[in-house]
Short mmCIF file of C-alpha atoms in Angstrom, two decimals:
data_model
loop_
_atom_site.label_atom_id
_atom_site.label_comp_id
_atom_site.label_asym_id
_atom_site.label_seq_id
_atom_site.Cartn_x
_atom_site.Cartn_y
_atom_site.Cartn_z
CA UNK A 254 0.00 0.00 0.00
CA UNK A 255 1.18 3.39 -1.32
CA UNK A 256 -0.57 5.04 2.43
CA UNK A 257 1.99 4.17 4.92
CA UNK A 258 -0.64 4.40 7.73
CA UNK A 259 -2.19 1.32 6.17
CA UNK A 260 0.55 -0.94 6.35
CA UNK A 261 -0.33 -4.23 8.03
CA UNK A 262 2.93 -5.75 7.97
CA UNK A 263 6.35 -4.24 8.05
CA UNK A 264 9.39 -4.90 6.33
CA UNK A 265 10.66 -6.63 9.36
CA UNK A 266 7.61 -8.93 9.83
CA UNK A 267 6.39 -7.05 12.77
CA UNK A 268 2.72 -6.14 12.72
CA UNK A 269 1.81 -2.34 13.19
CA UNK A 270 -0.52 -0.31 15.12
CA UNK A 271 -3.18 -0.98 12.34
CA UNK A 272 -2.88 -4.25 12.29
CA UNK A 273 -3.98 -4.53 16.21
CA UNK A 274 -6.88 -2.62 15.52
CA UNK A 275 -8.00 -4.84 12.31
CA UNK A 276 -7.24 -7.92 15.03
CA UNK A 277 -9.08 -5.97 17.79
CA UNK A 278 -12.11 -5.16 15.78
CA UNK A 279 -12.47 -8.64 14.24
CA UNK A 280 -12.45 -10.04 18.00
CA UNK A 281 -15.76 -7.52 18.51
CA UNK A 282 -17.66 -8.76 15.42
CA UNK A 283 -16.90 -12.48 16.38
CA UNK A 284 -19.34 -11.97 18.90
CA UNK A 285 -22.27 -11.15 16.88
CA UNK A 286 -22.83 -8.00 18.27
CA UNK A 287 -26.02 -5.68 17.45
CA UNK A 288 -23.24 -2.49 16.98
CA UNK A 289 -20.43 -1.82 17.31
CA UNK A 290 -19.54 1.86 18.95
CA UNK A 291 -15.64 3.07 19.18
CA UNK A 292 -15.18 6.50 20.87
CA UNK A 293 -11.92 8.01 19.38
CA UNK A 294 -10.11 11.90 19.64
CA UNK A 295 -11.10 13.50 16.51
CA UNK A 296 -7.53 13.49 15.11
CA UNK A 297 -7.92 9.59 14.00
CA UNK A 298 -10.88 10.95 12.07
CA UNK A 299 -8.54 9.91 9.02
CA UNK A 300 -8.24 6.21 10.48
CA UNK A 301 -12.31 5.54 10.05
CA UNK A 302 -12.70 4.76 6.45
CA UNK A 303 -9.84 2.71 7.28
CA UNK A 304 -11.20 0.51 9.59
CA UNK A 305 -14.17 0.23 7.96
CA UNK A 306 -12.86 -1.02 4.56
CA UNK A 307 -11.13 -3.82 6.91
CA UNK A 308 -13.69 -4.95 8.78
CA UNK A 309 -16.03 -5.29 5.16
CA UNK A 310 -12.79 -7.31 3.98
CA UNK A 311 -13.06 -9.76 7.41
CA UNK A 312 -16.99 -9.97 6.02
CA UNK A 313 -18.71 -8.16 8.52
CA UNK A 314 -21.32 -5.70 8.21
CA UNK A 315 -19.79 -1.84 8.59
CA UNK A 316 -23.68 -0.69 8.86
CA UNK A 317 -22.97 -2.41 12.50
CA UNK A 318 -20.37 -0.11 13.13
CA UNK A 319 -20.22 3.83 14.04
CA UNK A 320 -17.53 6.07 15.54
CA UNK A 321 -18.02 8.58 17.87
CA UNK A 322 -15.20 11.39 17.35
CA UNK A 323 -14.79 13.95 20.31
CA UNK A 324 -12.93 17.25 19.81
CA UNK A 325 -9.95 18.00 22.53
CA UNK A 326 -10.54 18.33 26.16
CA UNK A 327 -9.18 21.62 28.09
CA UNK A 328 -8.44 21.72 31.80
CA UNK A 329 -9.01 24.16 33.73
CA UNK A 330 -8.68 25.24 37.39
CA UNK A 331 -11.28 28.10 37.71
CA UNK A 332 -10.39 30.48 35.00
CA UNK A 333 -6.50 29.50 35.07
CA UNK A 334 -5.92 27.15 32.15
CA UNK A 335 -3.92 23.75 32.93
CA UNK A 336 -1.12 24.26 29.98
CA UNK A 337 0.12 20.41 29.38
CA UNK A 338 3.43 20.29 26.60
CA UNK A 339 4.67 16.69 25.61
CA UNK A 340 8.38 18.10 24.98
CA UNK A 341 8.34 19.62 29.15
CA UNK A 342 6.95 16.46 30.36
CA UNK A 343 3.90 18.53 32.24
CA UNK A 344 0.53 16.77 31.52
CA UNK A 345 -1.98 15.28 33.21
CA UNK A 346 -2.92 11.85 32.73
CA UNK A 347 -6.81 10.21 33.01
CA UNK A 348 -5.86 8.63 36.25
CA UNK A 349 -4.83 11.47 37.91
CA UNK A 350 -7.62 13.34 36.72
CA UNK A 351 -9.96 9.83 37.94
CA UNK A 352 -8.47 10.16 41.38
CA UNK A 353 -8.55 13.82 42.00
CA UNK A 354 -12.30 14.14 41.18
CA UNK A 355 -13.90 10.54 41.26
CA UNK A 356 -15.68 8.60 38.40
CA UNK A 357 -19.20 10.17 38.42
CA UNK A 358 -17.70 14.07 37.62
CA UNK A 359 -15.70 12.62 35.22
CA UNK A 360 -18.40 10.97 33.53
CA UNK A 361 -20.73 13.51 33.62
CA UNK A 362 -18.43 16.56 32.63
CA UNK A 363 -17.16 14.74 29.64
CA UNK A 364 -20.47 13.80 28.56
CA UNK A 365 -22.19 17.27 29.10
CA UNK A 366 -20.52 18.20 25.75
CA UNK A 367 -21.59 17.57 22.22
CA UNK A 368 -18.65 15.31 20.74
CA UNK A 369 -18.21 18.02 17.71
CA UNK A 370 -17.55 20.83 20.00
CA UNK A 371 -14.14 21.75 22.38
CA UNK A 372 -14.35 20.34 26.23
CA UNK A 373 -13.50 22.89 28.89
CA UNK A 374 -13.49 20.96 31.84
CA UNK A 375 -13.07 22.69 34.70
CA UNK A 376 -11.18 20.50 37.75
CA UNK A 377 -12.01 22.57 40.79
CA UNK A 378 -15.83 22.97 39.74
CA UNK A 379 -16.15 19.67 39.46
CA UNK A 380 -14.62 18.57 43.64
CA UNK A 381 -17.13 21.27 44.52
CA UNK A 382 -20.00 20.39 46.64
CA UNK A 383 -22.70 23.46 45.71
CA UNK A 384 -25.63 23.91 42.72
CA UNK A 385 -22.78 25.67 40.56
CA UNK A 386 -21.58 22.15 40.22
CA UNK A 387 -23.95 20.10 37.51
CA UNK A 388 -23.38 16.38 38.76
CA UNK A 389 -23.56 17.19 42.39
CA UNK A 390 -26.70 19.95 41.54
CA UNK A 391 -28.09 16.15 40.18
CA UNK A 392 -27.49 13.81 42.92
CA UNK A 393 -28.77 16.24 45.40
CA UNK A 394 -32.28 15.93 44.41
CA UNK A 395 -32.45 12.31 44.17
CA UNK A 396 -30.67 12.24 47.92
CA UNK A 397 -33.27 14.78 48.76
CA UNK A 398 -36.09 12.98 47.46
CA UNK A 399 -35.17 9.93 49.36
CA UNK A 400 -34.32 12.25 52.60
CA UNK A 401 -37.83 12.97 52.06
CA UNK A 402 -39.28 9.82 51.87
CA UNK A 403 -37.94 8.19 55.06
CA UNK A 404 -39.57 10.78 56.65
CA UNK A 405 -43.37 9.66 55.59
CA UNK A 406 -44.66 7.01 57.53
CA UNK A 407 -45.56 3.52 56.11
CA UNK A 408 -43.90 3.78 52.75
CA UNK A 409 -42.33 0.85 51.21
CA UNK A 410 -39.60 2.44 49.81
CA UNK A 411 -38.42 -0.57 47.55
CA UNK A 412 -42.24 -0.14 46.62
CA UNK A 413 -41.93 3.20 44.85
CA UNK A 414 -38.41 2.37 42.83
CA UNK A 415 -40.08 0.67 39.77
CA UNK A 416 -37.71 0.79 36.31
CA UNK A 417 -40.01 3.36 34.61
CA UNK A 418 -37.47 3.08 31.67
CA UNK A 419 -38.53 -0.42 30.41
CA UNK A 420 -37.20 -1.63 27.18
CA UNK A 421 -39.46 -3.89 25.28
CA UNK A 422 -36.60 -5.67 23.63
CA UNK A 423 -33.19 -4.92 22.65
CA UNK A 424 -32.05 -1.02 21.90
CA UNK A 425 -30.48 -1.95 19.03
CA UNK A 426 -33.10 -3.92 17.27
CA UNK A 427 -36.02 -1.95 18.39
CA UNK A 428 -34.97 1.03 19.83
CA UNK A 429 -38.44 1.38 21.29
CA UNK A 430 -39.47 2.07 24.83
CA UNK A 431 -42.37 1.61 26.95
CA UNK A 432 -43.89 4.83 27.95
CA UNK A 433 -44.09 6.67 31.11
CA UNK A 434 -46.45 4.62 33.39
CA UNK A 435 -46.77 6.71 37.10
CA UNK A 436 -46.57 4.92 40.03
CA UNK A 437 -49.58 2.39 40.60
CA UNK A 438 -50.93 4.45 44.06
CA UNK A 439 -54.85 4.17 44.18
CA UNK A 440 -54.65 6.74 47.15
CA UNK A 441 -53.20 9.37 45.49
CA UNK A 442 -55.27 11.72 43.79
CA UNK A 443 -53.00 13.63 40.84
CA UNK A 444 -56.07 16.01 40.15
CA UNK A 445 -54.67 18.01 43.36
CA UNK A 446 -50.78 18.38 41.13
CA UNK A 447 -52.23 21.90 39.63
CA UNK A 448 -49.24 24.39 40.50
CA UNK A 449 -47.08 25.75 37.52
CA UNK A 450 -44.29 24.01 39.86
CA UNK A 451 -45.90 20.36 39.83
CA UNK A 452 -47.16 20.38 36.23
CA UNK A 453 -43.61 21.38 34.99
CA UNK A 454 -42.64 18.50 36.81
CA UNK A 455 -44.71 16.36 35.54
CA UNK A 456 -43.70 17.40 32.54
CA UNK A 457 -40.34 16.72 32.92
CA UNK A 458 -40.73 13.52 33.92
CA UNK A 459 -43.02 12.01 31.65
CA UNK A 460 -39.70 13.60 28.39
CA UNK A 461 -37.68 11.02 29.21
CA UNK A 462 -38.76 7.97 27.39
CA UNK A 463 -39.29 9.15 23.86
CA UNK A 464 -35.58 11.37 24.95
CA UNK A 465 -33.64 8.37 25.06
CA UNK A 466 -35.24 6.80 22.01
CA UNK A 467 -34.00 9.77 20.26
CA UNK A 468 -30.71 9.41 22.29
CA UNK A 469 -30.26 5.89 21.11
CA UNK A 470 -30.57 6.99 17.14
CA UNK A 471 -28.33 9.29 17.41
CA UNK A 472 -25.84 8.70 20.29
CA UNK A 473 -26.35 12.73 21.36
CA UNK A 474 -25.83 11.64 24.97
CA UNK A 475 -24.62 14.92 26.18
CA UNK A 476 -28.88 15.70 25.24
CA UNK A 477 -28.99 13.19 28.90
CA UNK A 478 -27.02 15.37 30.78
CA UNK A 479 -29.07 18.64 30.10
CA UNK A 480 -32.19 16.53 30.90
CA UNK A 481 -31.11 15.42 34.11
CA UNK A 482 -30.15 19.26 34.66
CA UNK A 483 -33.39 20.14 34.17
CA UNK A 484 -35.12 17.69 35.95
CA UNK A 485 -33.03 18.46 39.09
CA UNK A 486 -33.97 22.14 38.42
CA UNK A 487 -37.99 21.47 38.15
CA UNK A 488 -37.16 19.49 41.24
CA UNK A 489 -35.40 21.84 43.17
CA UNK A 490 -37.81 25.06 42.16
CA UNK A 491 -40.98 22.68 43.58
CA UNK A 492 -39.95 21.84 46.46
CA UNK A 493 -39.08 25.35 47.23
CA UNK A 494 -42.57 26.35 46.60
CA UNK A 495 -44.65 23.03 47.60
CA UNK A 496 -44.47 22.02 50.49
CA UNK A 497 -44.04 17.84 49.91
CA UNK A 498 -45.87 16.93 54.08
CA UNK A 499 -48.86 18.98 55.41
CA UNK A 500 -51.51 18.12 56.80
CA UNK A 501 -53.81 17.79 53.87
CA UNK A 502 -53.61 14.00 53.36
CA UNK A 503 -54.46 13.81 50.09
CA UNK A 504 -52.45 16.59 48.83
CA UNK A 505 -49.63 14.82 50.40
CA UNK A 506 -50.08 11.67 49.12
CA UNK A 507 -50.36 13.36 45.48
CA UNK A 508 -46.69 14.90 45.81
CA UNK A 509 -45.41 12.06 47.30
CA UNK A 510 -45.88 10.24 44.63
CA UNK A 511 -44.86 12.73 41.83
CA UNK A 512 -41.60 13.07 44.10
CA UNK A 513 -41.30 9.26 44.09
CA UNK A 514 -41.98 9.38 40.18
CA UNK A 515 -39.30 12.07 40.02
CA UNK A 516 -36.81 10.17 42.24
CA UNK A 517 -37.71 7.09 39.77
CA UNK A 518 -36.26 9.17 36.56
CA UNK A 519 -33.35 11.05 38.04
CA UNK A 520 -32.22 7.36 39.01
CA UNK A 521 -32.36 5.84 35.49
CA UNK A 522 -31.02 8.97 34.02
CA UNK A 523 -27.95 9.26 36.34
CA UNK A 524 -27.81 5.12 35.22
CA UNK A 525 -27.90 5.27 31.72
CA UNK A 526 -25.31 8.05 31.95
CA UNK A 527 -23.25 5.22 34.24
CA UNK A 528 -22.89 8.24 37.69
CA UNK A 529 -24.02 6.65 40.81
CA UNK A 530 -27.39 7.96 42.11
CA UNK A 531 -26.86 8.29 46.35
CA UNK A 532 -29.08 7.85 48.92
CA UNK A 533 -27.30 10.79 51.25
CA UNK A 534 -25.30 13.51 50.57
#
């Protein structure tokens, strides 16, 4: 091959770089999988039609298979940019990065951003513990919604923690989710939910379904991350204004289960998005 990038083989017999991958990919498609998604920096854009003309060579189906470029990611500590130089030896790896902020920041920082656009990643924004910070803003109102809800007597907690997110088969083959269904309390009467603050809830809630079948087309995860933001914000603005326990019963028992239904999607959001979704905070 005239494209020195696509030799296989070298002169010595030794196998290059490209020759792994062909190896590496072949392992994947061995396994008859549905797809097949790589996630790659955008400067091996050059390597995907690559790839793609050897895995049609092994026989396998390149329909199956989809890259996910992302631009370059830019540290920063508050407005101070982290400068990193190869030939200086100053850089920061993705360990040190893991163990300075923890898996769930990382996570959800890297995928708040469309792929096709720059990451500024700010380190110190992401240790802090306050609603400036977007993961922690998250977390915080599922641990506040299940704060809540040990304080009401006689729930069954395990009770009100149904997967509202049901797939009816396979993403892949389908891509088709159930919808929304509520939470299956006879006592609560949802006629009483008629504040700007509880309908926008509502609202919220009942996106996320027909969201991540859109998600799943076209892999615009970082669409997840603004959800969950705004969920956490409808969450946060009602409780402000509503309060959850009074002493109207049925009004009560009305927000405790749109809270519980709330609790229910921040959970499989923060799952799907692989961030842990805490109890306590």
């Amino acid at each position: 091959m005239k494209d020195r990038e696509s030799v296989v083989v070298k002169s010595d017999g030794s196998y290059t770089y490209f020759a792994n991958d062909i190896a590496y990919h072949n392992l994947k498609f061995e396994n008859s999988p549905d797809l097949v998604v790589d996630v790659w920096g955008a400067n091996h854009h050059g390597h995907v039609p690559r790839i793609k003309a050897a895995i049609a060579s092994l026989g396998h189906e390149t329909s199956k298979f989809h890259v996910i470029l992302y631009q370059w990611v830019r540290f920063k500590r508050g407005s101070e940019i982290v400068k990193m130089s190869k030939r200086s030896g100053t850089f920061i790896t993705a360990r040190e990065v893991l163990d300075e902020i923890g898996p769930d920041a990382l996570r959800f920082f890297i995928l708040m951003y469309d792929p096709n656009s720059h990451i500024d990643f700010d380190l110190d924004l992401a240790k802090e513990r306050s609603n400036k910070n977007p993961v922690y803003y998250v977390q915080y109102a599922h641990a506040r919604i299940a704060s809540i809800l040990t304080k009401v007597p006689n729930v069954n907690l395990e009770s009100r923690t149904p997967v509202i997110l049901e797939r009816s088969d396979r993403i892949s083959k389908k891509r088709s989710y159930r919808s929304f269904h509520s939470l299956q309390d006879d006592n609560a009467n949802y006629q009483l939910l008629t504040t700007n603050y509880e309908l926008s809830l509502i609202k919220q809630i009942t996106r996320l379904p027909e969201l991540v079948e859109d998600i799943a087309s076209n892999f615009a995860v970082h669409r997840l991350t603004a959800y969950s933001i705004d969920l956490a914000d409808s969450f946060h603005k009602f409780y402000e204004n509503c309060p959850v326990l009074s002493d109207d019963k049925e009004l009560t028992e009305a927000r405790i289960a749109l809270i519980s239904a709330t609790k229910i999607a921040l959970a499989n959001t923060l799952r799907l998005l692989g961030v842990s979704a805490p109890q306590k905070m």
